[in-house]
Amino acid sequence: MIMARPKPIEEIVREIKDLDKVLVAGCNGCVAVCEAGGLKEVEILASALRMYFARQHKKMEVGEVSLTRQCDREYLGELRDRVGDYDAVVSLACGAGVQFMTETYDKMRIFPGVDTCFIGVTDEKGVWSERCQACGSCLLATTGGICPISRCSKRLLNGPCGGSSKGKCEIDKEVACGWQLIYERLKGLGELKRFEQPTPPKDWISSREGGPRKMTKEESRL
Amino acid sequence: MRLTYPSSIKIVKVPCTGRVAVIHLLRALEKGADGVFVAGCMEGDCKYQLGNIRARKRVEYVRKLLATIGLEPDRVAMYNMSSGEGPRFAEISREMTEKVRMLGPNPIRIKGVEKEKAA
């Protein structure tokens, strides 16, 4: 899922301090799972903002809502009758949700309430880590199911590099060397012979290097 | 024992302090409470294993959050005591009441909100 972390409250205050009515809009998708932007976080941020502005003797009405998802128009549409009552929306969705909210309500000021970080997994309660960079052409079939693009700091297609030491990456002793992980995995599967065939250069056009991406599934269109 | 503790304290019972969420502490302050303390079991003695440890983390989170919004972190505190320590509860109640009294009334108390309504 897409991981995000709450923005510092000072940063949000800076954006909305001159307004009178703000709606804090959460997203019950990915950002709710990583405890950054779901209903619970909406309640906490809204309460904190109300108290902050009350402390400043500033009139500020803070509304609360959390949508099923902010990356689908049908759910964003639920705010149609309500959003006009506010001067701005603080969206706790990922960057995609914030932008879709902006596109849906083009007259409304929309501010992000979280910093979107990466596509990843829940290692344990309260700990999340990266697994995918959405490069657009998946290599996992040839790397034992471990992604060199997201797990190797250099995104090497043929590793490990000289910076790998005792299974750790040179950037940080806490970071596992992605290629060491791939090696161990392929060794366990008895598929080390794959290392005899270097991976050819990757066509990065399907990644961000090709500009903003879009995809269409014709049979799904109405 | 007929112990007394300050009448200003309103007790909200929960099955375990692990049930206390961040928003509960914030709402209490937002609705006008001058301070909130969470009274959990002794660490290591939680019937649900980690409820009081989790509560402590949430209290610490709220204390940091209060500092960022201009409120005194000391308005929120976590204490641990066993259910057999009535005198200790009364002592902590007095201690917390005194600490909050020194801080003064809740500055964000909204006019018209009665303290009794604060959870």
Tab-separated table of C-alpha atoms in Angstrom:
chain	number	residue	atom	x	y	z
A	1	MET	CA	0.000	0.000	0.000
A	2	ILE	CA	0.976	3.668	-0.236
A	3	MET	CA	2.675	4.864	2.936
A	4	ALA	CA	2.480	8.350	4.340
A	5	ARG	CA	3.368	10.178	7.527
A	6	PRO	CA	1.467	13.072	9.118
A	7	LYS	CA	2.852	16.507	8.391
A	8	PRO	CA	3.993	18.540	11.404
A	9	ILE	CA	1.038	20.488	12.742
A	10	GLU	CA	2.957	23.773	12.387
A	11	GLU	CA	3.161	23.220	8.641
A	12	ILE	CA	-0.601	22.736	8.358
A	13	VAL	CA	-1.285	25.737	10.606
A	14	ARG	CA	0.900	27.897	8.367
A	15	GLU	CA	-1.329	27.124	5.392
A	16	ILE	CA	-4.705	27.638	7.030
A	17	LYS	CA	-4.063	30.288	9.684
A	18	ASP	CA	-5.850	33.064	7.789
A	19	LEU	CA	-8.973	31.022	7.073
A	20	ASP	CA	-12.140	30.612	9.176
A	21	LYS	CA	-13.563	27.220	8.195
A	22	VAL	CA	-11.520	24.177	7.278
A	23	LEU	CA	-12.541	20.610	6.551
A	24	VAL	CA	-10.102	17.862	7.523
A	25	ALA	CA	-10.746	15.027	5.063
A	26	GLY	CA	-9.274	11.605	5.684
A	27	CYS	CA	-8.990	8.593	3.405
A	28	ASN	CA	-9.886	5.133	4.677
A	29	GLY	CA	-7.579	3.446	2.155
A	30	CYS	CA	-3.813	3.028	2.396
A	31	VAL	CA	-3.144	6.002	4.668
A	32	ALA	CA	-5.577	4.645	7.254
A	33	VAL	CA	-3.629	1.377	7.416
A	34	CYS	CA	-0.336	3.191	7.994
A	35	GLU	CA	-2.068	5.324	10.638
A	36	ALA	CA	-1.458	8.628	8.895
A	37	GLY	CA	-4.738	9.712	7.364
A	38	GLY	CA	-7.747	7.622	8.386
A	39	LEU	CA	-10.689	8.575	10.568
A	40	LYS	CA	-8.667	8.352	13.791
A	41	GLU	CA	-6.022	10.706	12.471
A	42	VAL	CA	-8.725	13.081	11.193
A	43	GLU	CA	-10.196	13.289	14.695
A	44	ILE	CA	-6.793	13.890	16.270
A	45	LEU	CA	-5.714	16.564	13.792
A	46	ALA	CA	-9.080	18.338	13.890
A	47	SER	CA	-9.087	18.382	17.690
A	48	ALA	CA	-5.485	19.635	17.788
A	49	LEU	CA	-6.233	22.386	15.270
A	50	ARG	CA	-9.331	23.517	17.171
A	51	MET	CA	-7.320	23.720	20.373
A	52	TYR	CA	-4.429	25.494	18.661
A	53	PHE	CA	-6.638	28.223	17.213
A	54	ALA	CA	-8.667	28.542	20.403
A	55	ARG	CA	-5.367	29.101	22.192
A	56	GLN	CA	-4.568	31.843	19.647
A	57	HIS	CA	-8.055	33.388	20.211
A	58	LYS	CA	-8.705	32.846	16.531
A	59	LYS	CA	-12.100	31.784	15.288
A	60	MET	CA	-11.687	28.552	13.374
A	61	GLU	CA	-14.308	25.963	12.566
A	62	VAL	CA	-12.797	22.581	11.799
A	63	GLY	CA	-14.993	19.931	10.210
A	64	GLU	CA	-14.205	16.216	10.061
A	65	VAL	CA	-14.869	13.596	7.429
A	66	SER	CA	-13.150	10.462	6.189
A	67	LEU	CA	-13.936	9.054	2.758
A	68	THR	CA	-13.721	5.432	1.658
A	69	ARG	CA	-11.036	6.517	-0.816
A	70	GLN	CA	-9.929	9.841	-2.247
A	71	CYS	CA	-8.589	8.346	-5.475
A	72	ASP	CA	-12.089	7.621	-6.846
A	73	ARG	CA	-14.545	10.264	-7.983
A	74	GLU	CA	-17.566	8.433	-6.601
A	75	TYR	CA	-16.268	8.798	-3.049
A	76	LEU	CA	-14.964	12.323	-3.534
A	77	GLY	CA	-18.441	13.161	-4.809
A	78	GLU	CA	-19.827	12.531	-1.334
A	79	LEU	CA	-18.427	15.925	-0.334
A	80	ARG	CA	-20.240	17.795	-3.106
A	81	ASP	CA	-22.948	19.291	-0.869
A	82	ARG	CA	-20.620	19.946	2.006
A	83	VAL	CA	-17.316	21.197	0.692
A	84	GLY	CA	-18.703	24.618	-0.262
A	85	ASP	CA	-19.292	25.384	3.426
A	86	TYR	CA	-15.537	25.554	4.001
A	87	ASP	CA	-12.714	27.869	2.967
A	88	ALA	CA	-10.305	24.985	2.394
A	89	VAL	CA	-9.794	21.262	2.789
A	90	VAL	CA	-6.836	19.637	4.523
A	91	SER	CA	-6.650	16.248	2.840
A	92	LEU	CA	-4.954	13.419	4.700
A	93	ALA	CA	-4.899	11.239	1.584
A	94	CYS	CA	-1.743	10.407	-0.348
A	95	GLY	CA	-0.513	12.797	-3.027
A	96	ALA	CA	-2.819	11.162	-5.561
A	97	GLY	CA	-5.868	11.701	-3.357
A	98	VAL	CA	-4.981	15.328	-2.653
A	99	GLN	CA	-4.627	16.026	-6.370
A	100	PHE	CA	-7.838	14.235	-7.266
A	101	MET	CA	-9.643	16.265	-4.620
A	102	THR	CA	-8.151	19.399	-6.222
A	103	GLU	CA	-9.344	18.304	-9.675
A	104	THR	CA	-12.811	17.439	-8.388
A	105	TYR	CA	-13.308	20.694	-6.480
A	106	ASP	CA	-11.352	23.133	-8.615
A	107	LYS	CA	-12.624	26.239	-6.798
A	108	MET	CA	-11.547	24.926	-3.405
A	109	ARG	CA	-8.144	25.307	-1.788
A	110	ILE	CA	-6.823	21.847	-0.920
A	111	PHE	CA	-3.802	21.412	1.361
A	112	PRO	CA	-1.937	18.161	2.037
A	113	GLY	CA	-1.954	16.956	5.627
A	114	VAL	CA	0.510	14.109	5.123
A	115	ASP	CA	3.805	13.499	3.381
A	116	THR	CA	3.435	10.583	0.974
A	117	CYS	CA	6.492	8.348	1.323
A	118	PHE	CA	6.504	5.048	-0.580
A	119	ILE	CA	4.743	1.843	-1.637
A	120	GLY	CA	5.443	-0.686	1.065
A	121	VAL	CA	4.367	-3.206	3.649
A	122	THR	CA	3.652	-3.401	7.370
A	123	ASP	CA	6.725	-5.056	8.953
A	124	GLU	CA	5.065	-4.976	12.346
A	125	LYS	CA	2.547	-2.737	14.127
A	126	GLY	CA	3.893	0.779	13.699
A	127	VAL	CA	6.752	-0.157	11.351
A	128	TRP	CA	6.516	0.083	7.565
A	129	SER	CA	9.111	-0.380	4.834
A	130	GLU	CA	9.438	0.076	1.100
A	131	ARG	CA	8.979	-2.756	-1.387
A	132	CYS	CA	8.037	-1.233	-4.750
A	133	GLN	CA	8.898	1.838	-6.789
A	134	ALA	CA	6.214	1.294	-9.450
A	135	CYS	CA	8.818	1.138	-12.222
A	136	GLY	CA	6.229	-0.210	-14.622
A	137	SER	CA	7.987	-3.426	-15.723
A	138	CYS	CA	8.318	-5.928	-12.916
A	139	LEU	CA	11.561	-7.863	-12.540
A	140	LEU	CA	10.524	-10.020	-9.603
A	141	ALA	CA	10.265	-13.204	-11.672
A	142	THR	CA	14.022	-13.145	-12.280
A	143	THR	CA	15.161	-12.003	-8.859
A	144	GLY	CA	13.569	-14.564	-6.596
A	145	GLY	CA	10.665	-12.268	-5.724
A	146	ILE	CA	12.896	-9.585	-4.201
A	147	CYS	CA	12.970	-6.256	-6.002
A	148	PRO	CA	16.406	-4.818	-6.840
A	149	ILE	CA	14.838	-1.498	-7.812
A	150	SER	CA	13.334	-0.842	-4.396
A	151	ARG	CA	15.661	-2.897	-2.170
A	152	CYS	CA	19.032	-1.946	-3.647
A	153	SER	CA	20.061	1.623	-2.812
A	154	LYS	CA	21.626	1.987	-6.266
A	155	ARG	CA	18.786	0.195	-8.069
A	156	LEU	CA	21.402	-2.090	-9.622
A	157	LEU	CA	20.132	-4.679	-12.059
A	158	ASN	CA	23.237	-6.811	-11.482
A	159	GLY	CA	24.488	-6.775	-7.924
A	160	PRO	CA	25.673	-6.744	-5.292
A	161	CYS	CA	28.134	-3.881	-5.535
A	162	GLY	CA	31.324	-3.394	-3.524
A	163	GLY	CA	29.372	-1.534	-0.864
A	164	SER	CA	27.719	-4.711	0.357
A	165	SER	CA	29.213	-5.925	3.623
A	166	LYS	CA	27.968	-8.769	5.810
A	167	GLY	CA	24.562	-8.543	4.167
A	168	LYS	CA	24.188	-4.825	4.818
A	169	CYS	CA	24.267	-1.827	2.520
A	170	GLU	CA	27.002	0.786	2.752
A	171	ILE	CA	24.454	3.587	3.192
A	172	ASP	CA	23.363	2.299	6.606
A	173	LYS	CA	24.237	-0.745	8.714
A	174	GLU	CA	20.526	-1.218	9.391
A	175	VAL	CA	19.660	-1.472	5.690
A	176	ALA	CA	19.834	-4.950	4.190
A	177	CYS	CA	21.694	-5.317	0.903
A	178	GLY	CA	18.947	-6.048	-1.623
A	179	TRP	CA	21.240	-8.126	-3.782
A	180	GLN	CA	22.413	-10.176	-0.823
A	181	LEU	CA	18.747	-10.913	-0.124
A	182	ILE	CA	18.261	-11.915	-3.755
A	183	TYR	CA	21.354	-14.141	-3.643
A	184	GLU	CA	20.220	-15.901	-0.456
A	185	ARG	CA	16.745	-16.383	-1.845
A	186	LEU	CA	17.913	-17.816	-5.169
A	187	LYS	CA	20.404	-20.017	-3.321
A	188	GLY	CA	17.561	-21.388	-1.198
A	189	LEU	CA	15.571	-22.080	-4.349
A	190	GLY	CA	18.550	-23.756	-6.030
A	191	GLU	CA	18.433	-21.165	-8.801
A	192	LEU	CA	21.852	-19.546	-8.457
A	193	LYS	CA	22.495	-20.235	-12.127
A	194	ARG	CA	20.458	-17.124	-12.825
A	195	PHE	CA	23.487	-15.131	-11.747
A	196	GLU	CA	25.324	-16.538	-14.780
A	197	GLN	CA	23.019	-14.534	-17.033
A	198	PRO	CA	23.386	-10.790	-16.469
A	199	THR	CA	20.137	-8.849	-16.529
A	200	PRO	CA	20.098	-6.657	-19.666
A	201	PRO	CA	19.617	-2.904	-19.345
A	202	LYS	CA	16.111	-2.029	-18.255
A	203	ASP	CA	13.835	0.148	-20.352
A	204	TRP	CA	12.986	2.889	-17.893
A	205	ILE	CA	10.425	4.456	-20.197
A	206	SER	CA	7.708	2.661	-18.213
A	207	SER	CA	9.000	4.308	-15.056
A	208	ARG	CA	8.924	8.031	-14.267
A	209	GLU	CA	11.616	8.606	-16.874
A	210	GLY	CA	8.885	8.394	-19.506
A	211	GLY	CA	6.951	11.286	-17.955
A	212	PRO	CA	3.591	11.115	-16.131
A	213	ARG	CA	2.062	7.709	-16.676
A	214	LYS	CA	-1.416	6.677	-17.646
A	215	MET	CA	-2.951	3.299	-18.398
A	216	THR	CA	-6.147	2.141	-19.983
A	217	LYS	CA	-7.956	-1.183	-19.806
A	218	GLU	CA	-10.336	-1.007	-22.731
A	219	GLU	CA	-12.567	-3.868	-21.633
A	220	SER	CA	-13.182	-2.149	-18.322
A	221	ARG	CA	-14.278	1.146	-19.813
A	222	LEU	CA	-17.942	2.036	-19.995
B	1	MET	CA	-10.341	3.179	54.208
B	2	ARG	CA	-12.577	6.194	53.574
B	3	LEU	CA	-9.840	7.941	51.673
B	4	THR	CA	-10.544	11.303	50.141
B	5	TYR	CA	-9.347	12.715	46.855
B	6	PRO	CA	-10.103	16.111	45.288
B	7	SER	CA	-13.748	16.497	44.289
B	8	SER	CA	-12.646	18.200	41.070
B	9	ILE	CA	-11.602	14.830	39.673
B	10	LYS	CA	-14.026	13.009	37.437
B	11	ILE	CA	-13.307	9.329	36.960
B	12	VAL	CA	-13.927	7.705	33.581
B	13	LYS	CA	-13.813	3.940	33.919
B	14	VAL	CA	-12.313	1.827	31.150
B	15	PRO	CA	-11.811	-1.936	31.107
B	16	CYS	CA	-8.064	-1.417	30.615
B	17	THR	CA	-5.932	1.674	30.003
B	18	GLY	CA	-5.157	0.078	26.635
B	19	ARG	CA	-8.651	1.262	25.686
B	20	VAL	CA	-7.631	4.891	26.122
B	21	ALA	CA	-6.991	6.372	22.692
B	22	VAL	CA	-5.221	9.612	21.837
B	23	ILE	CA	-8.501	11.242	20.860
B	24	HIS	CA	-10.025	10.511	24.304
B	25	LEU	CA	-7.286	12.536	25.993
B	26	LEU	CA	-7.535	15.352	23.437
B	27	ARG	CA	-11.319	15.527	23.670
B	28	ALA	CA	-11.172	15.815	27.434
B	29	LEU	CA	-8.936	18.876	27.088
B	30	GLU	CA	-10.871	20.286	24.161
B	31	LYS	CA	-14.086	20.053	26.120
B	32	GLY	CA	-12.613	21.924	29.017
B	33	ALA	CA	-10.820	19.583	31.409
B	34	ASP	CA	-7.826	21.316	33.005
B	35	GLY	CA	-5.819	18.105	33.001
B	36	VAL	CA	-6.139	14.370	32.496
B	37	PHE	CA	-4.243	11.515	34.054
B	38	VAL	CA	-4.410	7.905	33.080
B	39	ALA	CA	-4.263	5.517	36.025
B	40	GLY	CA	-3.047	2.161	34.805
B	41	CYS	CA	-1.956	-1.034	36.470
B	42	MET	CA	1.691	-1.523	37.373
B	43	GLU	CA	3.848	-2.149	34.326
B	44	GLY	CA	4.227	-5.880	33.873
B	45	ASP	CA	0.928	-6.555	35.652
B	46	CYS	CA	-1.489	-5.775	32.818
B	47	LYS	CA	-4.220	-8.385	32.638
B	48	TYR	CA	-4.197	-7.856	28.867
B	49	GLN	CA	-0.393	-7.941	28.796
B	50	LEU	CA	0.461	-4.576	27.226
B	51	GLY	CA	-2.537	-2.287	27.751
B	52	ASN	CA	-0.774	0.024	30.193
B	53	ILE	CA	2.397	0.132	28.069
B	54	ARG	CA	0.323	1.197	25.071
B	55	ALA	CA	-1.482	3.776	27.175
B	56	ARG	CA	1.846	5.247	28.264
B	57	LYS	CA	2.953	5.593	24.655
B	58	ARG	CA	-0.285	7.371	23.790
B	59	VAL	CA	0.078	9.690	26.768
B	60	GLU	CA	3.621	10.530	25.655
B	61	TYR	CA	2.346	11.188	22.125
B	62	VAL	CA	-0.344	13.530	23.434
B	63	ARG	CA	2.174	15.366	25.618
B	64	LYS	CA	4.339	16.042	22.561
B	65	LEU	CA	1.290	17.072	20.546
B	66	LEU	CA	0.198	19.523	23.259
B	67	ALA	CA	3.604	21.199	23.133
B	68	THR	CA	3.152	21.815	19.403
B	69	ILE	CA	-0.253	23.460	19.860
B	70	GLY	CA	0.762	25.726	22.714
B	71	LEU	CA	-0.590	23.770	25.677
B	72	GLU	CA	1.427	22.583	28.653
B	73	PRO	CA	2.354	18.891	28.256
B	74	ASP	CA	2.022	18.451	32.029
B	75	ARG	CA	-1.744	18.684	31.706
B	76	VAL	CA	-1.626	15.025	30.682
B	77	ALA	CA	0.130	12.325	32.686
B	78	MET	CA	0.336	8.584	33.118
B	79	TYR	CA	0.534	6.902	36.509
B	80	ASN	CA	0.809	3.257	37.414
B	81	MET	CA	-0.573	1.690	40.567
B	82	SER	CA	-2.175	-1.550	41.601
B	83	SER	CA	-5.878	-1.818	42.346
B	84	GLY	CA	-4.980	-2.392	45.991
B	85	GLU	CA	-3.246	0.943	46.324
B	86	GLY	CA	-6.149	3.184	47.309
B	87	PRO	CA	-3.951	5.540	49.335
B	88	ARG	CA	-1.577	5.872	46.369
B	89	PHE	CA	-4.504	6.743	44.076
B	90	ALA	CA	-5.632	9.439	46.482
B	91	GLU	CA	-2.064	10.746	46.729
B	92	ILE	CA	-1.647	10.854	42.922
B	93	SER	CA	-5.023	12.551	42.565
B	94	ARG	CA	-3.898	15.273	44.947
B	95	GLU	CA	-0.508	15.522	43.233
B	96	MET	CA	-2.022	15.839	39.768
B	97	THR	CA	-4.643	18.307	40.954
B	98	GLU	CA	-1.944	20.457	42.515
B	99	LYS	CA	0.220	20.250	39.401
B	100	VAL	CA	-2.665	21.303	37.173
B	101	ARG	CA	-3.706	24.035	39.590
B	102	MET	CA	-0.210	25.483	39.274
B	103	LEU	CA	-0.624	25.503	35.497
B	104	GLY	CA	-3.900	27.378	35.805
B	105	PRO	CA	-7.219	26.857	34.034
B	106	ASN	CA	-7.315	25.204	30.640
B	107	PRO	CA	-6.666	28.151	28.290
B	108	ILE	CA	-8.689	26.716	25.449
B	109	ARG	CA	-11.798	26.072	27.496
B	110	ILE	CA	-14.661	26.947	25.268
B	111	LYS	CA	-17.184	29.296	26.764
B	112	GLY	CA	-20.316	27.506	27.803
B	113	VAL	CA	-18.765	24.074	28.033
B	114	GLU	CA	-19.242	22.785	31.497
B	115	LYS	CA	-16.359	20.961	33.016
B	116	GLU	CA	-18.611	18.087	34.052
B	117	LYS	CA	-19.239	17.286	30.415
B	118	ALA	CA	-15.581	16.742	29.705
B	119	ALA	CA	-14.858	13.058	29.334
